[in-house]
CSV table of C-alpha atoms in Angstrom, one decimal:
chain,number,residue,atom,x,y,z
A,22,ALA,CA,29.6,50.3,-8.9
A,23,GLN,CA,33.4,50.3,-9.5
A,24,SER,CA,34.8,53.9,-8.9
A,25,VAL,CA,38.0,55.9,-8.3
A,26,ALA,CA,38.4,59.0,-6.1
A,27,GLN,CA,41.0,61.5,-6.5
A,28,PRO,CA,40.7,63.7,-3.5
A,29,GLU,CA,43.0,66.5,-4.5
A,30,ASP,CA,42.1,68.8,-7.3
A,31,GLN,CA,45.6,70.3,-7.3
A,32,VAL,CA,48.9,69.2,-5.9
A,33,ASN,CA,51.8,71.8,-5.7
A,34,VAL,CA,55.5,70.6,-5.2
A,35,ALA,CA,58.9,72.2,-5.6
A,36,GLU,CA,61.2,70.9,-8.2
A,37,GLY,CA,63.4,68.2,-6.8
A,38,ASN,CA,61.0,67.3,-4.1
A,39,PRO,CA,59.0,63.9,-3.8
A,40,LEU,CA,55.6,64.0,-5.3
A,41,THR,CA,52.5,62.0,-4.4
A,42,VAL,CA,49.1,62.1,-6.3
A,43,LYS,CA,46.4,60.3,-4.3
A,44,CYS,CA,43.9,57.8,-5.8
A,45,THR,CA,41.5,55.4,-3.9
A,46,TYR,CA,39.2,52.8,-5.5
A,47,SER,CA,36.1,51.0,-4.9
A,48,VAL,CA,36.0,47.6,-6.6
A,49,SER,CA,34.3,44.3,-6.0
A,50,GLY,CA,36.9,41.8,-6.8
A,51,ASN,CA,40.4,42.2,-8.0
A,52,PRO,CA,41.2,45.7,-9.2
A,53,TYR,CA,42.9,46.5,-12.4
A,54,LEU,CA,44.2,50.0,-11.8
A,55,PHE,CA,45.7,52.6,-14.3
A,56,TRP,CA,47.4,56.0,-14.3
A,57,TYR,CA,47.3,58.3,-17.2
A,58,VAL,CA,48.8,61.9,-17.7
A,59,GLN,CA,47.4,64.7,-19.8
A,60,TYR,CA,49.6,67.5,-20.9
A,61,PRO,CA,47.9,70.7,-22.2
A,62,ASN,CA,46.1,70.3,-25.5
A,63,ARG,CA,47.1,66.7,-25.7
A,64,GLY,CA,45.5,63.3,-25.2
A,65,LEU,CA,46.0,61.0,-22.3
A,66,GLN,CA,49.4,59.2,-22.1
A,67,PHE,CA,49.6,55.9,-20.4
A,68,LEU,CA,52.0,55.9,-17.4
A,69,LEU,CA,51.6,52.7,-15.6
A,70,LYS,CA,49.2,49.8,-14.5
A,71,TYR,CA,48.6,47.3,-11.7
A,72,ILE,CA,47.2,44.0,-12.7
A,73,THR,CA,48.7,41.6,-10.3
A,74,GLY,CA,52.1,40.7,-8.6
A,75,ASP,CA,54.4,43.4,-6.9
A,76,ASN,CA,52.5,46.1,-5.1
A,77,LEU,CA,55.1,48.7,-6.4
A,78,VAL,CA,54.7,49.3,-10.0
A,79,LYS,CA,57.2,51.2,-12.1
A,80,GLY,CA,56.2,53.2,-15.2
A,81,SER,CA,57.3,55.8,-17.6
A,82,TYR,CA,59.1,59.1,-16.9
A,83,GLY,CA,60.3,57.8,-13.5
A,84,PHE,CA,56.9,57.5,-12.1
A,85,GLU,CA,55.8,54.5,-9.9
A,86,ALA,CA,52.7,53.8,-7.9
A,87,GLU,CA,51.9,51.6,-5.0
A,88,PHE,CA,49.0,49.3,-4.7
A,89,ASN,CA,47.7,49.1,-1.1
A,90,LYS,CA,44.8,46.5,-0.7
A,91,SER,CA,44.1,47.3,2.9
A,92,GLN,CA,43.7,51.0,2.3
A,93,THR,CA,42.3,50.5,-1.3
A,94,SER,CA,44.7,53.1,-2.5
A,95,PHE,CA,46.9,53.4,-5.8
A,96,HIS,CA,49.0,56.6,-5.1
A,97,LEU,CA,51.3,57.8,-7.9
A,98,LYS,CA,54.7,58.8,-6.7
A,99,LYS,CA,58.0,60.2,-8.0
A,100,PRO,CA,61.0,60.5,-5.9
A,101,SER,CA,62.1,64.0,-7.5
A,102,ALA,CA,59.7,66.2,-9.3
A,103,LEU,CA,60.5,68.1,-12.5
A,104,VAL,CA,58.8,71.3,-13.8
A,105,SER,CA,58.0,69.3,-16.9
A,106,ASP,CA,55.9,67.0,-14.8
A,107,SER,CA,53.2,69.6,-14.5
A,108,ALA,CA,50.2,68.1,-16.1
A,109,LEU,CA,46.8,66.6,-15.3
A,110,TYR,CA,46.9,63.2,-13.9
A,111,PHE,CA,44.1,60.6,-14.0
A,112,CYS,CA,43.6,57.5,-12.1
A,113,ALA,CA,41.4,54.8,-13.6
A,114,VAL,CA,39.9,51.5,-12.6
A,115,ARG,CA,38.6,48.7,-15.0
A,116,ASP,CA,34.8,47.9,-14.2
A,117,VAL,CA,34.8,44.2,-13.5
A,118,ASN,CA,31.3,43.8,-14.9
A,119,THR,CA,31.6,45.7,-18.1
A,120,ASP,CA,35.4,46.1,-18.6
A,121,LYS,CA,34.9,49.8,-19.0
A,122,LEU,CA,37.6,52.0,-18.0
A,123,ILE,CA,36.2,54.4,-15.2
A,124,PHE,CA,38.2,57.5,-14.8
A,125,GLY,CA,38.7,59.8,-11.8
A,126,THR,CA,38.2,63.5,-12.0
A,127,GLY,CA,41.8,64.2,-12.2
A,128,THR,CA,44.5,66.1,-10.2
A,129,ARG,CA,46.5,68.9,-11.5
A,130,LEU,CA,50.1,68.6,-10.6
A,131,GLN,CA,52.1,71.9,-10.5
A,132,VAL,CA,55.8,71.8,-9.9
A,133,PHE,CA,57.5,75.1,-9.1
A,134,PRO,CA,61.2,75.8,-10.0
B,6,GLU,CA,55.2,53.0,-33.8
B,7,ALA,CA,52.8,55.6,-34.8
B,8,GLY,CA,50.1,56.5,-32.2
B,9,VAL,CA,46.5,57.2,-32.5
B,10,ALA,CA,45.7,60.0,-35.1
B,11,GLN,CA,42.7,62.2,-34.7
B,12,SER,CA,41.4,65.1,-36.9
B,13,PRO,CA,40.6,67.9,-36.7
B,14,ARG,CA,42.3,68.9,-33.6
B,15,TYR,CA,39.9,71.8,-33.0
B,16,LYS,CA,36.4,72.6,-34.2
B,17,ILE,CA,34.0,75.5,-33.6
B,18,ILE,CA,30.4,75.3,-34.7
B,19,GLU,CA,27.0,76.7,-34.0
B,20,LYS,CA,24.3,74.9,-32.2
B,21,ARG,CA,22.0,72.6,-34.5
B,22,GLN,CA,25.0,72.3,-37.0
B,23,SER,CA,26.6,68.8,-37.5
B,24,VAL,CA,30.2,67.8,-37.1
B,25,ALA,CA,32.3,64.9,-37.7
B,26,PHE,CA,35.5,63.6,-36.2
B,27,TRP,CA,38.0,61.1,-37.5
B,28,CYS,CA,40.2,58.5,-35.8
B,29,ASN,CA,42.9,56.2,-37.0
B,30,PRO,CA,43.9,53.7,-34.3
B,31,ILE,CA,47.4,52.2,-33.8
B,32,SER,CA,48.2,49.7,-36.6
B,33,GLY,CA,46.9,46.2,-35.6
B,34,HIS,CA,44.7,47.4,-32.8
B,35,ALA,CA,41.4,45.7,-33.1
B,36,THR,CA,39.5,47.6,-30.3
B,37,LEU,CA,38.6,51.3,-30.8
B,38,TYR,CA,36.9,53.6,-28.3
B,39,TRP,CA,35.5,57.1,-28.6
B,40,TYR,CA,35.4,59.1,-25.2
B,41,GLN,CA,34.0,62.4,-24.4
B,42,GLN,CA,35.9,64.6,-21.9
B,43,ILE,CA,34.0,67.6,-20.5
B,44,LEU,CA,36.1,70.3,-18.9
B,45,GLY,CA,36.9,69.5,-15.3
B,46,GLN,CA,36.1,65.9,-15.6
B,47,GLY,CA,37.6,62.5,-16.6
B,48,PRO,CA,36.9,61.0,-20.0
B,49,LYS,CA,33.6,59.1,-20.3
B,50,LEU,CA,33.2,56.2,-22.7
B,51,LEU,CA,30.8,56.9,-25.6
B,52,ILE,CA,31.1,53.7,-27.8
B,53,GLN,CA,33.5,50.8,-28.1
B,54,PHE,CA,34.2,48.9,-31.2
B,55,GLN,CA,35.7,45.5,-31.8
B,56,ASN,CA,36.9,45.3,-35.4
B,57,ASN,CA,33.9,46.8,-37.2
B,58,GLY,CA,31.3,45.6,-34.7
B,59,VAL,CA,29.9,47.7,-31.7
B,60,VAL,CA,30.7,46.2,-28.3
B,61,ASP,CA,29.1,48.9,-26.1
B,62,ASP,CA,27.2,52.1,-27.0
B,63,SER,CA,25.1,52.3,-24.0
B,64,GLN,CA,26.4,55.8,-23.2
B,65,LEU,CA,26.1,57.2,-26.8
B,66,PRO,CA,23.3,59.6,-27.1
B,67,LYS,CA,21.8,58.1,-30.1
B,68,ASP,CA,19.4,60.6,-31.0
B,69,ARG,CA,22.3,62.9,-32.1
B,70,PHE,CA,25.5,61.0,-32.0
B,71,SER,CA,26.4,58.2,-34.4
B,72,ALA,CA,29.7,56.4,-35.0
B,73,GLU,CA,31.0,53.9,-37.4
B,74,ARG,CA,34.0,51.8,-38.3
B,75,LEU,CA,33.3,50.2,-41.7
B,76,LYS,CA,36.6,48.5,-42.3
B,77,GLY,CA,37.6,47.8,-39.0
B,78,VAL,CA,40.2,50.3,-39.1
B,79,ASP,CA,39.5,54.1,-39.2
B,80,SER,CA,36.4,55.4,-37.4
B,81,THR,CA,34.2,58.5,-37.6
B,82,LEU,CA,32.1,60.0,-34.8
B,83,LYS,CA,29.3,62.4,-35.9
B,84,ILE,CA,27.0,64.6,-34.0
B,85,GLN,CA,23.9,66.1,-35.7
B,86,PRO,CA,22.5,68.4,-34.5
B,87,ALA,CA,25.1,69.7,-32.0
B,88,LYS,CA,24.0,71.2,-28.7
B,89,LEU,CA,25.8,73.6,-26.5
B,90,GLU,CA,26.5,70.8,-23.9
B,91,ASP,CA,28.3,68.9,-26.6
B,92,SER,CA,31.3,71.3,-26.0
B,93,ALA,CA,34.0,69.0,-24.9
B,94,VAL,CA,37.2,67.1,-26.0
B,95,TYR,CA,36.5,63.9,-28.0
B,96,LEU,CA,39.2,61.5,-27.4
B,97,CYS,CA,39.8,58.3,-29.4
B,98,ALA,CA,41.8,55.3,-28.1
B,99,SER,CA,42.8,51.9,-29.3
B,100,SER,CA,43.9,48.7,-27.7
B,101,SER,CA,45.0,45.3,-29.2
B,102,GLY,CA,42.3,43.3,-27.3
B,103,THR,CA,39.5,43.7,-24.8
B,104,GLY,CA,40.7,42.0,-21.8
B,105,ARG,CA,40.9,43.6,-18.6
B,106,ARG,CA,44.8,43.7,-18.6
B,107,GLU,CA,44.8,45.6,-22.0
B,108,THR,CA,46.1,49.2,-22.1
B,109,GLN,CA,44.2,51.8,-24.1
B,110,TYR,CA,46.3,54.2,-26.0
B,111,PHE,CA,44.8,57.8,-26.7
B,112,GLY,CA,45.0,60.1,-29.5
B,113,PRO,CA,45.4,63.9,-29.1
B,114,GLY,CA,41.7,64.6,-29.1
B,115,THR,CA,39.5,67.0,-30.9
B,116,ARG,CA,38.3,70.0,-29.0
B,117,LEU,CA,34.9,71.0,-30.0
B,118,LEU,CA,33.2,74.3,-29.1
B,119,VAL,CA,29.5,74.6,-29.8
B,120,LEU,CA,28.2,78.3,-29.9
């Protein structure tokens, strides 16, 4: 079965420092990977996706993600964190058999001033 | 472009009562999804519509949940009767198609508390 894992429940980083939110995937075939962000009392907002092509994908709000096939990872990154980046981040993978979007359990990012 | 709209934003009911949620997708989006997000978990798909037809409802508890999209635009999700374990955020999403490359866009969700 296709799945994604987000090994960290919470990531803490100081404002201005680089941030990384980790995601690993398990997929048979080519993976279609997505990152979403959820602010308090809001729905999920799309950040970026990897379909094919360049391993470094750029998305909204200065975020980017690096697809690494050998490590089956799709980590979300940002060079300089903002306090306003504090939110819940979800990695997701498209199930190759059903086309359903399978979400990870989420990682809470806390950026301290 | 307007996003996915949902109402109500919050609902508190007692167990065994019924409740309905409404969703209006992004204009022109043929595919509509309802997800359930329990606290501390990622969203889980309940049902997927393509226009006004059901594509996938394998995870919908059909003894108590129902959903419709009669005119291929708006959709309603109903729970009758509600149980305590139905307390969750119900998210509606839409996409222009059903291919693997398609991005799903989510509404703000309806937070349901069943007492």
